[in-house]
Amino acid sequence: MIKISPSILSSDYGNLSSELKRMEACGADMLHIDVMDGHFVPNITLGAPIVKCIRKSSTLPFDVHLMISDPYKYIPDFVNAGSDIITFHAEADSDIEKTIDLILASGKKAGLSVKPKTPVEAVYPYLDKLSMVLVMTVEPGFGGQSFMEDMMPKVSAVRSEIDRRGLDVDIQVDGGINKDTISIAAKAGANVFVSGNAIFSSDNAEKTIADFKVRASV
């Protein structure tokens, strides 16, 4: 199933509540929330208190992407804040399996992400427990970067492994997703698309999201 997850990193933070409501009205399937600690990636965004605050502004699933060094330590905070899917990085310091198990024990869905330089095979041992694999199509840390098409073999490889095992696991791509690149990622096997600038800066976000879904389905 094709899903569009607008990244609030590109939203108007001064009007965040209305921005979330706007995305819901425009047909978004979930909301992508980037959490950066200034250590794992060279940028700082927001934390669990803000996620908790904005939870009441939308009924959409919160797709929370933890770009932090020690995700295990903060899983309870993001669970209590209202996250629905919690994705963390295979490159982080926390024990991967323990972190996944903590997310699942909290009644939430777990996702695992890899940076561009990390082989996608790093997620294979955990696929049976995951709801989503996130293949970064830019270096994580900042919005507005260009799509890295050379990440598509990784998307295809993990899609083949998921299909081989008969699993129901989404493949998400994040970084540089627009009307031109979404079809490339979809053909490689992705079905969940994070997009920030292309949606939030659009003159007609509803039309953009609808167009994205058509292009990803071709």
PDB file of N, CA, C and O in Angstrom, residues 18-47:
ATOM      1  N   SER A  18      -1.766  23.940  13.074  1.00  0.00           N
ATOM      2  CA  SER A  18      -2.550  24.106  11.850  1.00  0.00           C
ATOM      3  C   SER A  18      -1.899  23.396  10.672  1.00  0.00           C
ATOM      4  O   SER A  18      -2.592  22.899   9.772  1.00  0.00           O
ATOM      5  N   GLU A  19      -0.570  23.317  10.671  1.00  0.00           N
ATOM      6  CA  GLU A  19       0.135  22.601   9.608  1.00  0.00           C
ATOM      7  C   GLU A  19      -0.206  21.117   9.643  1.00  0.00           C
ATOM      8  O   GLU A  19      -0.420  20.490   8.589  1.00  0.00           O
ATOM      9  N   LEU A  20      -0.260  20.537  10.827  1.00  0.00           N
ATOM     10  CA  LEU A  20      -0.615  19.124  10.962  1.00  0.00           C
ATOM     11  C   LEU A  20      -2.044  18.877  10.498  1.00  0.00           C
ATOM     12  O   LEU A  20      -2.326  17.901   9.784  1.00  0.00           O
ATOM     13  N   LYS A  21      -2.937  19.768  10.888  1.00  0.00           N
ATOM     14  CA  LYS A  21      -4.329  19.629  10.470  1.00  0.00           C
ATOM     15  C   LYS A  21      -4.463  19.785   8.960  1.00  0.00           C
ATOM     16  O   LYS A  21      -5.273  19.107   8.320  1.00  0.00           O
ATOM     17  N   ARG A  22      -3.655  20.666   8.392  1.00  0.00           N
ATOM     18  CA  ARG A  22      -3.670  20.866   6.941  1.00  0.00           C
ATOM     19  C   ARG A  22      -3.235  19.600   6.212  1.00  0.00           C
ATOM     20  O   ARG A  22      -3.848  19.200   5.213  1.00  0.00           O
ATOM     21  N   MET A  23      -2.190  18.958   6.701  1.00  0.00           N
ATOM     22  CA  MET A  23      -1.713  17.733   6.057  1.00  0.00           C
ATOM     23  C   MET A  23      -2.757  16.622   6.135  1.00  0.00           C
ATOM     24  O   MET A  23      -2.946  15.866   5.177  1.00  0.00           O
ATOM     25  N   GLU A  24      -3.436  16.543   7.256  1.00  0.00           N
ATOM     26  CA  GLU A  24      -4.479  15.526   7.400  1.00  0.00           C
ATOM     27  C   GLU A  24      -5.613  15.784   6.412  1.00  0.00           C
ATOM     28  O   GLU A  24      -6.099  14.859   5.751  1.00  0.00           O
ATOM     29  N   ALA A  25      -5.991  17.036   6.277  1.00  0.00           N
ATOM     30  CA  ALA A  25      -7.063  17.392   5.351  1.00  0.00           C
ATOM     31  C   ALA A  25      -6.661  17.185   3.898  1.00  0.00           C
ATOM     32  O   ALA A  25      -7.522  16.969   3.032  1.00  0.00           O
ATOM     33  N   CYS A  26      -5.355  17.220   3.640  1.00  0.00           N
ATOM     34  CA  CYS A  26      -4.863  17.099   2.267  1.00  0.00           C
ATOM     35  C   CYS A  26      -4.588  15.656   1.846  1.00  0.00           C
ATOM     36  O   CYS A  26      -4.105  15.427   0.727  1.00  0.00           O
ATOM     37  N   GLY A  27      -4.866  14.706   2.717  1.00  0.00           N
ATOM     38  CA  GLY A  27      -4.756  13.309   2.329  1.00  0.00           C
ATOM     39  C   GLY A  27      -3.487  12.582   2.727  1.00  0.00           C
ATOM     40  O   GLY A  27      -3.209  11.479   2.228  1.00  0.00           O
ATOM     41  N   ALA A  28      -2.691  13.153   3.631  1.00  0.00           N
ATOM     42  CA  ALA A  28      -1.503  12.451   4.122  1.00  0.00           C
ATOM     43  C   ALA A  28      -1.917  11.186   4.866  1.00  0.00           C
ATOM     44  O   ALA A  28      -2.995  11.129   5.468  1.00  0.00           O
ATOM     45  N   ASP A  29      -1.066  10.184   4.816  1.00  0.00           N
ATOM     46  CA  ASP A  29      -1.364   8.915   5.493  1.00  0.00           C
ATOM     47  C   ASP A  29      -0.783   8.840   6.890  1.00  0.00           C
ATOM     48  O   ASP A  29      -1.267   8.083   7.737  1.00  0.00           O
ATOM     49  N   MET A  30       0.267   9.590   7.129  1.00  0.00           N
ATOM     50  CA  MET A  30       0.910   9.662   8.434  1.00  0.00           C
ATOM     51  C   MET A  30       1.743  10.932   8.455  1.00  0.00           C
ATOM     52  O   MET A  30       1.852  11.621   7.437  1.00  0.00           O
ATOM     53  N   LEU A  31       2.306  11.251   9.597  1.00  0.00           N
ATOM     54  CA  LEU A  31       3.141  12.438   9.723  1.00  0.00           C
ATOM     55  C   LEU A  31       4.534  12.030  10.190  1.00  0.00           C
ATOM     56  O   LEU A  31       4.679  11.342  11.207  1.00  0.00           O
ATOM     57  N   HIS A  32       5.541  12.443   9.427  1.00  0.00           N
ATOM     58  CA  HIS A  32       6.921  12.086   9.734  1.00  0.00           C
ATOM     59  C   HIS A  32       7.529  13.145  10.643  1.00  0.00           C
ATOM     60  O   HIS A  32       7.567  14.334  10.300  1.00  0.00           O
ATOM     61  N   ILE A  33       7.992  12.703  11.798  1.00  0.00           N
ATOM     62  CA  ILE A  33       8.538  13.614  12.803  1.00  0.00           C
ATOM     63  C   ILE A  33      10.007  13.272  13.030  1.00  0.00           C
ATOM     64  O   ILE A  33      10.348  12.223  13.572  1.00  0.00           O
ATOM     65  N   ASP A  34      10.881  14.172  12.593  1.00  0.00           N
ATOM     66  CA  ASP A  34      12.321  13.962  12.715  1.00  0.00           C
ATOM     67  C   ASP A  34      12.818  14.453  14.065  1.00  0.00           C
ATOM     68  O   ASP A  34      12.652  15.633  14.409  1.00  0.00           O
ATOM     69  N   VAL A  35      13.442  13.568  14.800  1.00  0.00           N
ATOM     70  CA  VAL A  35      14.009  13.896  16.109  1.00  0.00           C
ATOM     71  C   VAL A  35      15.526  13.801  16.002  1.00  0.00           C
ATOM     72  O   VAL A  35      16.068  12.728  15.735  1.00  0.00           O
ATOM     73  N   MET A  36      16.206  14.924  16.177  1.00  0.00           N
ATOM     74  CA  MET A  36      17.660  14.973  16.042  1.00  0.00           C
ATOM     75  C   MET A  36      18.275  15.536  17.321  1.00  0.00           C
ATOM     76  O   MET A  36      17.748  16.496  17.896  1.00  0.00           O
ATOM     77  N   ASP A  37      19.404  14.950  17.736  1.00  0.00           N
ATOM     78  CA  ASP A  37      19.988  15.308  19.029  1.00  0.00           C
ATOM     79  C   ASP A  37      21.246  16.171  18.946  1.00  0.00           C
ATOM     80  O   ASP A  37      21.849  16.505  19.976  1.00  0.00           O
ATOM     81  N   GLY A  38      21.677  16.515  17.734  1.00  0.00           N
ATOM     82  CA  GLY A  38      22.888  17.310  17.602  1.00  0.00           C
ATOM     83  C   GLY A  38      24.160  16.528  17.825  1.00  0.00           C
ATOM     84  O   GLY A  38      25.258  17.089  17.798  1.00  0.00           O
ATOM     85  N   HIS A  39      24.021  15.219  18.025  1.00  0.00           N
ATOM     86  CA  HIS A  39      25.180  14.343  18.253  1.00  0.00           C
ATOM     87  C   HIS A  39      25.230  13.245  17.213  1.00  0.00           C
ATOM     88  O   HIS A  39      26.217  13.085  16.497  1.00  0.00           O
ATOM     89  N   PHE A  40      24.150  12.492  17.105  1.00  0.00           N
ATOM     90  CA  PHE A  40      24.091  11.447  16.070  1.00  0.00           C
ATOM     91  C   PHE A  40      24.084  12.067  14.687  1.00  0.00           C
ATOM     92  O   PHE A  40      24.655  11.534  13.737  1.00  0.00           O
ATOM     93  N   VAL A  41      23.417  13.200  14.573  1.00  0.00           N
ATOM     94  CA  VAL A  41      23.435  14.019  13.350  1.00  0.00           C
ATOM     95  C   VAL A  41      23.722  15.464  13.765  1.00  0.00           C
ATOM     96  O   VAL A  41      23.429  15.864  14.889  1.00  0.00           O
ATOM     97  N   PRO A  42      24.290  16.259  12.856  1.00  0.00           N
ATOM     98  CA  PRO A  42      24.700  17.621  13.215  1.00  0.00           C
ATOM     99  C   PRO A  42      23.569  18.640  13.162  1.00  0.00           C
ATOM    100  O   PRO A  42      23.669  19.671  12.504  1.00  0.00           O
ATOM    101  N   ASN A  43      22.480  18.334  13.841  1.00  0.00           N
ATOM    102  CA  ASN A  43      21.356  19.263  13.877  1.00  0.00           C
ATOM    103  C   ASN A  43      20.510  18.919  15.096  1.00  0.00           C
ATOM    104  O   ASN A  43      20.571  17.790  15.604  1.00  0.00           O
ATOM    105  N   ILE A  44      19.736  19.856  15.571  1.00  0.00           N
ATOM    106  CA  ILE A  44      18.836  19.650  16.696  1.00  0.00           C
ATOM    107  C   ILE A  44      17.438  20.069  16.257  1.00  0.00           C
ATOM    108  O   ILE A  44      17.259  21.138  15.668  1.00  0.00           O
ATOM    109  N   THR A  45      16.440  19.221  16.530  1.00  0.00           N
ATOM    110  CA  THR A  45      15.081  19.583  16.147  1.00  0.00           C
ATOM    111  C   THR A  45      14.171  19.657  17.371  1.00  0.00           C
ATOM    112  O   THR A  45      14.109  20.683  18.039  1.00  0.00           O
ATOM    113  N   LEU A  46      13.488  18.594  17.679  1.00  0.00           N
ATOM    114  CA  LEU A  46      12.505  18.616  18.767  1.00  0.00           C
ATOM    115  C   LEU A  46      12.559  17.317  19.559  1.00  0.00           C
ATOM    116  O   LEU A  46      13.181  16.346  19.141  1.00  0.00           O
ATOM    117  N   GLY A  47      11.891  17.322  20.717  1.00  0.00           N
ATOM    118  CA  GLY A  47      11.893  16.153  21.575  1.00  0.00           C
ATOM    119  C   GLY A  47      10.497  15.681  21.922  1.00  0.00           C
ATOM    120  O   GLY A  47       9.494  16.183  21.382  1.00  0.00           O
TER     121      GLY A  47
END
